[in-house]
Amino acid sequence: DAGVTQSPTHLIKTRGQQVTLRCSPISGHKSVSWYQQVLGQGPQFIFQYYEKEERGRGNFPDRFSARQFPNYSSELNVNALLLGDSALYLCASSRDREFGAFFGQGTRLTVV
Amino acid sequence: RKEVEQDPGPFNVPEGATVAFNCTYSNSASQSFFWYRQDCRKEPKLLMSVYSSGNEDGRFTAQLNRASQYISLLIRDSKLSDSATYLCVVSPYGQNFVFGPGTRLSVLP
């Protein structure tokens, strides 16, 4: 089975632009979460979706939004990009919280 | 105080050494606990879950002390391939995973 897939793998945007990141979970996993990881730090939680409903939101501004589709894939949108949004954006899917989450390879976003 | 704290590291150890990582968490409602490893510029990968009774997977042993809100990871007979950043993760019931900042391990030949 394919693991979690994310696209694109790398992205360069300029300040003020908008970006959409995509994630396909492992087959059978209904929960998708998004994390932001800045160099030298652990991943920080952004959103969790389960069965197309938002189940949790981290301490991120309203410029960040997400959604989950009927096939459980997900998109993360970031508007009005700032230099500080430069980071590795990770998507994770899980079958059940008790068994941990599995991460995609991430999208490395650079804002210039 | 951060929700999850870890040894600051880095740890530089020779091959074959035993190394222990410590982690503390602040939310007593945390229900699930994990160790992840992350190689440079790669995604985190699940290393093992952590149970109250302690659990072992080959050279790796994880311990959980709920009363002290403390988690540990022991690596025996360390290999060069164990070089990575080790992330402690806790999850309150029904909530997202909270990651620690990670502890970097370098195993030296």
PDB file of C-alpha atoms in Angstrom:
ATOM      1  CA  ASP A   1       0.000   0.000   0.000  1.00  0.00           C
ATOM      2  CA  ALA A   2       1.131   3.530  -0.709  1.00  0.00           C
ATOM      3  CA  GLY A   3       2.066   5.666   2.248  1.00  0.00           C
ATOM      4  CA  VAL A   4       0.984   9.233   2.847  1.00  0.00           C
ATOM      5  CA  THR A   5       1.688  11.286  -0.255  1.00  0.00           C
ATOM      6  CA  GLN A   6       2.085  15.038  -0.378  1.00  0.00           C
ATOM      7  CA  SER A   7       2.435  17.463  -3.227  1.00  0.00           C
ATOM      8  CA  PRO A   8       4.335  19.433  -4.198  1.00  0.00           C
ATOM      9  CA  THR A   9       7.592  18.426  -2.493  1.00  0.00           C
ATOM     10  CA  HIS A  10       9.143  21.867  -2.823  1.00  0.00           C
ATOM     11  CA  LEU A  11       7.643  25.280  -3.401  1.00  0.00           C
ATOM     12  CA  ILE A  12       8.938  28.824  -3.590  1.00  0.00           C
ATOM     13  CA  LYS A  13       6.485  31.683  -3.158  1.00  0.00           C
ATOM     14  CA  THR A  14       6.780  35.408  -2.633  1.00  0.00           C
ATOM     15  CA  ARG A  15       5.382  37.335   0.307  1.00  0.00           C
ATOM     16  CA  GLY A  16       1.679  38.026   0.029  1.00  0.00           C
ATOM     17  CA  GLN A  17       0.952  35.091  -2.256  1.00  0.00           C
ATOM     18  CA  GLN A  18      -1.323  32.174  -1.484  1.00  0.00           C
ATOM     19  CA  VAL A  19      -0.382  28.504  -1.472  1.00  0.00           C
ATOM     20  CA  THR A  20      -2.265  25.201  -1.497  1.00  0.00           C
ATOM     21  CA  LEU A  21      -0.649  22.011  -0.279  1.00  0.00           C
ATOM     22  CA  ARG A  22      -2.140  18.591  -0.897  1.00  0.00           C
ATOM     23  CA  CYS A  23      -2.147  15.316   0.978  1.00  0.00           C
ATOM     24  CA  SER A  24      -3.449  11.820   0.323  1.00  0.00           C
ATOM     25  CA  PRO A  25      -3.668   9.606   3.400  1.00  0.00           C
ATOM     26  CA  ILE A  26      -2.933   5.927   3.665  1.00  0.00           C
ATOM     27  CA  SER A  27      -5.824   3.890   2.304  1.00  0.00           C
ATOM     28  CA  GLY A  28      -8.337   3.256   5.071  1.00  0.00           C
ATOM     29  CA  HIS A  29      -7.177   6.136   7.236  1.00  0.00           C
ATOM     30  CA  LYS A  30      -9.902   8.670   7.863  1.00  0.00           C
ATOM     31  CA  SER A  31      -7.939  11.133   9.981  1.00  0.00           C
ATOM     32  CA  VAL A  32      -5.564  13.665   8.472  1.00  0.00           C
ATOM     33  CA  SER A  33      -3.510  16.180  10.398  1.00  0.00           C
ATOM     34  CA  TRP A  34      -1.251  19.007   9.271  1.00  0.00           C
ATOM     35  CA  TYR A  35       1.927  20.136  11.014  1.00  0.00           C
ATOM     36  CA  GLN A  36       4.424  22.909  10.469  1.00  0.00           C
ATOM     37  CA  GLN A  37       8.061  22.206  11.240  1.00  0.00           C
ATOM     38  CA  VAL A  38      10.574  24.999  11.411  1.00  0.00           C
ATOM     39  CA  LEU A  39      14.256  24.075  11.271  1.00  0.00           C
ATOM     40  CA  GLY A  40      15.533  22.898  14.635  1.00  0.00           C
ATOM     41  CA  GLN A  41      12.096  22.455  16.210  1.00  0.00           C
ATOM     42  CA  GLY A  42       9.554  19.687  16.526  1.00  0.00           C
ATOM     43  CA  PRO A  43       6.434  19.705  14.332  1.00  0.00           C
ATOM     44  CA  GLN A  44       3.696  22.092  15.474  1.00  0.00           C
ATOM     45  CA  PHE A  45       0.067  21.065  15.078  1.00  0.00           C
ATOM     46  CA  ILE A  46      -2.029  23.116  12.645  1.00  0.00           C
ATOM     47  CA  PHE A  47      -5.235  21.174  11.905  1.00  0.00           C
ATOM     48  CA  GLN A  48      -6.833  17.786  12.298  1.00  0.00           C
ATOM     49  CA  TYR A  49      -9.682  16.489  10.143  1.00  0.00           C
ATOM     50  CA  TYR A  50     -11.673  13.349  10.671  1.00  0.00           C
ATOM     51  CA  GLU A  51     -14.472  12.239   8.377  1.00  0.00           C
ATOM     52  CA  LYS A  52     -14.338  15.631   6.653  1.00  0.00           C
ATOM     53  CA  GLU A  53     -14.914  17.564   9.878  1.00  0.00           C
ATOM     54  CA  GLU A  54     -12.391  19.748  11.630  1.00  0.00           C
ATOM     55  CA  ARG A  55     -11.548  18.099  14.931  1.00  0.00           C
ATOM     56  CA  GLY A  56      -8.786  20.363  16.121  1.00  0.00           C
ATOM     57  CA  ARG A  57      -6.932  23.541  15.351  1.00  0.00           C
ATOM     58  CA  GLY A  58      -3.568  24.681  16.612  1.00  0.00           C
ATOM     59  CA  ASN A  59      -2.412  28.163  17.455  1.00  0.00           C
ATOM     60  CA  PHE A  60      -2.127  29.458  13.903  1.00  0.00           C
ATOM     61  CA  PRO A  61      -3.657  32.604  12.389  1.00  0.00           C
ATOM     62  CA  ASP A  62      -6.777  32.600  10.229  1.00  0.00           C
ATOM     63  CA  ARG A  63      -4.556  32.835   7.158  1.00  0.00           C
ATOM     64  CA  PHE A  64      -4.264  29.070   7.545  1.00  0.00           C
ATOM     65  CA  SER A  65      -7.230  26.970   6.479  1.00  0.00           C
ATOM     66  CA  ALA A  66      -7.788  23.385   5.469  1.00  0.00           C
ATOM     67  CA  ARG A  67     -10.404  20.950   4.306  1.00  0.00           C
ATOM     68  CA  GLN A  68     -10.877  17.230   3.812  1.00  0.00           C
ATOM     69  CA  PHE A  69     -12.577  15.711   0.818  1.00  0.00           C
ATOM     70  CA  PRO A  70     -14.931  12.698   0.597  1.00  0.00           C
ATOM     71  CA  ASN A  71     -11.986  10.483  -0.404  1.00  0.00           C
ATOM     72  CA  TYR A  72     -10.205  11.653   2.800  1.00  0.00           C
ATOM     73  CA  SER A  73      -7.529  13.580   0.953  1.00  0.00           C
ATOM     74  CA  SER A  74      -6.859  17.035   2.294  1.00  0.00           C
ATOM     75  CA  GLU A  75      -5.657  20.481   1.336  1.00  0.00           C
ATOM     76  CA  LEU A  76      -3.928  23.089   3.446  1.00  0.00           C
ATOM     77  CA  ASN A  77      -4.230  26.697   2.279  1.00  0.00           C
ATOM     78  CA  VAL A  78      -2.144  29.586   3.476  1.00  0.00           C
ATOM     79  CA  ASN A  79      -3.025  33.124   2.416  1.00  0.00           C
ATOM     80  CA  ALA A  80      -0.956  36.301   2.510  1.00  0.00           C
ATOM     81  CA  LEU A  81       2.294  34.425   2.967  1.00  0.00           C
ATOM     82  CA  LEU A  82       4.908  35.814   5.333  1.00  0.00           C
ATOM     83  CA  LEU A  83       8.623  35.075   5.420  1.00  0.00           C
ATOM     84  CA  GLY A  84       8.007  33.267   8.711  1.00  0.00           C
ATOM     85  CA  ASP A  85       5.756  30.754   6.969  1.00  0.00           C
ATOM     86  CA  SER A  86       8.847  29.186   5.430  1.00  0.00           C
ATOM     87  CA  ALA A  87       8.919  25.669   6.844  1.00  0.00           C
ATOM     88  CA  LEU A  88       8.389  21.992   6.183  1.00  0.00           C
ATOM     89  CA  TYR A  89       4.667  21.247   6.100  1.00  0.00           C
ATOM     90  CA  LEU A  90       3.861  17.715   7.112  1.00  0.00           C
ATOM     91  CA  CYS A  91       0.690  15.755   6.633  1.00  0.00           C
ATOM     92  CA  ALA A  92      -0.034  12.748   8.810  1.00  0.00           C
ATOM     93  CA  SER A  93      -2.747  10.142   8.600  1.00  0.00           C
ATOM     94  CA  SER A  94      -3.873   7.738  11.251  1.00  0.00           C
ATOM     95  CA  ARG A  95      -6.320   4.878  11.579  1.00  0.00           C
ATOM     96  CA  ASP A  96      -6.634   5.173  15.299  1.00  0.00           C
ATOM     97  CA  ARG A  97      -4.925   7.538  17.684  1.00  0.00           C
ATOM     98  CA  GLU A  98      -3.670   4.626  19.739  1.00  0.00           C
ATOM     99  CA  PHE A  99      -1.448   3.437  16.915  1.00  0.00           C
ATOM    100  CA  GLY A 100       0.336   6.659  16.103  1.00  0.00           C
ATOM    101  CA  ALA A 101       0.358   8.660  12.926  1.00  0.00           C
ATOM    102  CA  PHE A 102       2.241   8.196   9.684  1.00  0.00           C
ATOM    103  CA  PHE A 103       3.754  11.146   7.925  1.00  0.00           C
ATOM    104  CA  GLY A 104       4.187  12.090   4.308  1.00  0.00           C
ATOM    105  CA  GLN A 105       7.549  13.313   3.071  1.00  0.00           C
ATOM    106  CA  GLY A 106       6.409  16.894   3.516  1.00  0.00           C
ATOM    107  CA  THR A 107       6.268  20.008   1.396  1.00  0.00           C
ATOM    108  CA  ARG A 108       9.167  22.364   1.871  1.00  0.00           C
ATOM    109  CA  LEU A 109       7.823  25.893   1.451  1.00  0.00           C
ATOM    110  CA  THR A 110      10.169  28.813   1.022  1.00  0.00           C
ATOM    111  CA  VAL A 111       8.729  32.330   1.108  1.00  0.00           C
ATOM    112  CA  VAL A 112      10.978  35.004  -0.360  1.00  0.00           C
TER     113      VAL A 112
ATOM    114  CA  ARG B   1       6.434  25.691  30.449  1.00  0.00           C
ATOM    115  CA  LYS B   2       6.392  23.764  27.170  1.00  0.00           C
ATOM    116  CA  GLU B   3       3.907  20.896  26.895  1.00  0.00           C
ATOM    117  CA  VAL B   4       6.626  18.397  26.026  1.00  0.00           C
ATOM    118  CA  GLU B   5      10.257  18.844  26.958  1.00  0.00           C
ATOM    119  CA  GLN B   6      13.245  16.745  26.013  1.00  0.00           C
ATOM    120  CA  ASP B   7      16.961  16.565  26.735  1.00  0.00           C
ATOM    121  CA  PRO B   8      18.503  19.413  24.735  1.00  0.00           C
ATOM    122  CA  GLY B   9      21.268  17.325  23.185  1.00  0.00           C
ATOM    123  CA  PRO B  10      23.073  16.732  20.947  1.00  0.00           C
ATOM    124  CA  PHE B  11      24.276  13.361  22.134  1.00  0.00           C
ATOM    125  CA  ASN B  12      27.525  12.143  20.573  1.00  0.00           C
ATOM    126  CA  VAL B  13      28.217   8.515  21.422  1.00  0.00           C
ATOM    127  CA  PRO B  14      30.539   5.797  20.072  1.00  0.00           C
ATOM    128  CA  GLU B  15      29.174   2.765  18.272  1.00  0.00           C
ATOM    129  CA  GLY B  16      28.038   0.112  20.709  1.00  0.00           C
ATOM    130  CA  ALA B  17      27.211   2.569  23.462  1.00  0.00           C
ATOM    131  CA  THR B  18      23.958   2.655  25.375  1.00  0.00           C
ATOM    132  CA  VAL B  19      22.149   5.977  25.290  1.00  0.00           C
ATOM    133  CA  ALA B  20      19.028   7.159  27.097  1.00  0.00           C
ATOM    134  CA  PHE B  21      16.683   9.973  26.170  1.00  0.00           C
ATOM    135  CA  ASN B  22      14.330  11.627  28.617  1.00  0.00           C
ATOM    136  CA  CYS B  23      11.057  13.424  28.044  1.00  0.00           C
ATOM    137  CA  THR B  24       8.574  15.110  30.364  1.00  0.00           C
ATOM    138  CA  TYR B  25       5.056  16.291  29.584  1.00  0.00           C
ATOM    139  CA  SER B  26       2.808  18.749  31.354  1.00  0.00           C
ATOM    140  CA  ASN B  27      -0.707  17.601  30.422  1.00  0.00           C
ATOM    141  CA  SER B  28      -1.773  14.909  32.877  1.00  0.00           C
ATOM    142  CA  ALA B  29      -4.680  14.055  30.544  1.00  0.00           C
ATOM    143  CA  SER B  30      -2.271  12.669  27.973  1.00  0.00           C
ATOM    144  CA  GLN B  31      -3.271   9.171  26.948  1.00  0.00           C
ATOM    145  CA  SER B  32      -1.027   8.072  24.105  1.00  0.00           C
ATOM    146  CA  PHE B  33       2.731   8.258  23.940  1.00  0.00           C
ATOM    147  CA  PHE B  34       5.200   7.628  21.156  1.00  0.00           C
ATOM    148  CA  TRP B  35       8.790   7.977  20.083  1.00  0.00           C
ATOM    149  CA  TYR B  36       9.497   9.077  16.532  1.00  0.00           C
ATOM    150  CA  ARG B  37      12.825   9.364  14.758  1.00  0.00           C
ATOM    151  CA  GLN B  38      13.548  11.972  12.136  1.00  0.00           C
ATOM    152  CA  ASP B  39      16.485  11.890   9.776  1.00  0.00           C
ATOM    153  CA  CYS B  40      17.873  15.159   8.456  1.00  0.00           C
ATOM    154  CA  ARG B  41      15.404  16.840   6.080  1.00  0.00           C
ATOM    155  CA  LYS B  42      13.066  13.832   6.169  1.00  0.00           C
ATOM    156  CA  GLU B  43       9.661  13.220   7.704  1.00  0.00           C
ATOM    157  CA  PRO B  44       9.267  11.823  11.239  1.00  0.00           C
ATOM    158  CA  LYS B  45       8.869   8.049  11.357  1.00  0.00           C
ATOM    159  CA  LEU B  46       7.136   6.152  14.122  1.00  0.00           C
ATOM    160  CA  LEU B  47       9.717   4.282  16.171  1.00  0.00           C
ATOM    161  CA  MET B  48       7.518   2.824  18.863  1.00  0.00           C
ATOM    162  CA  SER B  49       4.508   3.386  21.050  1.00  0.00           C
ATOM    163  CA  VAL B  50       5.078   3.689  24.783  1.00  0.00           C
ATOM    164  CA  TYR B  51       2.989   1.749  27.271  1.00  0.00           C
ATOM    165  CA  SER B  52       2.688   2.016  31.028  1.00  0.00           C
ATOM    166  CA  SER B  53       4.142  -1.460  31.450  1.00  0.00           C
ATOM    167  CA  GLY B  54       7.176  -0.514  29.375  1.00  0.00           C
ATOM    168  CA  ASN B  55       7.923  -2.081  26.050  1.00  0.00           C
ATOM    169  CA  GLU B  56      10.890  -3.294  24.085  1.00  0.00           C
ATOM    170  CA  ASP B  57      11.586  -3.608  20.389  1.00  0.00           C
ATOM    171  CA  GLY B  58      14.968  -5.132  19.721  1.00  0.00           C
ATOM    172  CA  ARG B  59      17.635  -2.730  20.960  1.00  0.00           C
ATOM    173  CA  PHE B  60      15.034  -0.107  21.890  1.00  0.00           C
ATOM    174  CA  THR B  61      13.228   0.086  25.238  1.00  0.00           C
ATOM    175  CA  ALA B  62      10.595   2.663  26.130  1.00  0.00           C
ATOM    176  CA  GLN B  63       9.307   3.427  29.601  1.00  0.00           C
ATOM    177  CA  LEU B  64       6.400   5.537  30.822  1.00  0.00           C
ATOM    178  CA  ASN B  65       5.879   6.880  34.316  1.00  0.00           C
ATOM    179  CA  ARG B  66       2.442   8.492  34.449  1.00  0.00           C
ATOM    180  CA  ALA B  67       2.832   9.667  38.046  1.00  0.00           C
ATOM    181  CA  SER B  68       5.974  11.610  37.170  1.00  0.00           C
ATOM    182  CA  GLN B  69       4.758  12.442  33.633  1.00  0.00           C
ATOM    183  CA  TYR B  70       8.012  11.114  32.303  1.00  0.00           C
ATOM    184  CA  ILE B  71       8.915   9.037  29.253  1.00  0.00           C
ATOM    185  CA  SER B  72      12.248   7.503  28.352  1.00  0.00           C
ATOM    186  CA  LEU B  73      13.868   5.769  25.419  1.00  0.00           C
ATOM    187  CA  LEU B  74      16.905   3.531  25.808  1.00  0.00           C
ATOM    188  CA  ILE B  75      18.991   2.460  22.842  1.00  0.00           C
ATOM    189  CA  ARG B  76      21.436  -0.371  23.418  1.00  0.00           C
ATOM    190  CA  ASP B  77      24.406  -1.276  21.235  1.00  0.00           C
ATOM    191  CA  SER B  78      23.951   1.867  19.157  1.00  0.00           C
ATOM    192  CA  LYS B  79      24.643   1.702  15.419  1.00  0.00           C
ATOM    193  CA  LEU B  80      25.768   4.384  13.012  1.00  0.00           C
ATOM    194  CA  SER B  81      22.292   4.153  11.450  1.00  0.00           C
ATOM    195  CA  ASP B  82      20.717   5.224  14.747  1.00  0.00           C
ATOM    196  CA  SER B  83      22.004   8.759  14.132  1.00  0.00           C
ATOM    197  CA  ALA B  84      18.895  10.911  13.913  1.00  0.00           C
ATOM    198  CA  THR B  85      16.711  13.264  15.926  1.00  0.00           C
ATOM    199  CA  TYR B  86      14.417  11.504  18.376  1.00  0.00           C
ATOM    200  CA  LEU B  87      11.041  13.121  18.988  1.00  0.00           C
ATOM    201  CA  CYS B  88       8.893  12.469  22.030  1.00  0.00           C
ATOM    202  CA  VAL B  89       5.165  12.692  21.272  1.00  0.00           C
ATOM    203  CA  VAL B  90       2.162  12.779  23.605  1.00  0.00           C
ATOM    204  CA  SER B  91      -1.514  12.903  22.813  1.00  0.00           C
ATOM    205  CA  PRO B  92      -4.319  13.846  25.195  1.00  0.00           C
ATOM    206  CA  TYR B  93      -7.426  11.743  24.663  1.00  0.00           C
ATOM    207  CA  GLY B  94      -9.119  12.637  21.402  1.00  0.00           C
ATOM    208  CA  GLN B  95      -6.684  15.399  20.619  1.00  0.00           C
ATOM    209  CA  ASN B  96      -3.780  16.041  18.351  1.00  0.00           C
ATOM    210  CA  PHE B  97      -0.231  14.846  18.820  1.00  0.00           C
ATOM    211  CA  VAL B  98       2.097  17.205  20.670  1.00  0.00           C
ATOM    212  CA  PHE B  99       5.743  16.908  19.714  1.00  0.00           C
ATOM    213  CA  GLY B 100       8.760  17.702  21.807  1.00  0.00           C
ATOM    214  CA  PRO B 101      11.614  19.688  20.277  1.00  0.00           C
ATOM    215  CA  GLY B 102      13.646  16.532  19.669  1.00  0.00           C
ATOM    216  CA  THR B 103      17.045  15.320  20.787  1.00  0.00           C
ATOM    217  CA  ARG B 104      19.729  14.809  18.175  1.00  0.00           C
ATOM    218  CA  LEU B 105      21.878  11.689  18.368  1.00  0.00           C
ATOM    219  CA  SER B 106      25.132  11.187  16.519  1.00  0.00           C
ATOM    220  CA  VAL B 107      26.689   7.729  16.716  1.00  0.00           C
ATOM    221  CA  LEU B 108      30.368   7.942  15.931  1.00  0.00           C
ATOM    222  CA  PRO B 109      32.545   5.186  14.434  1.00  0.00           C
TER     223      PRO B 109
END
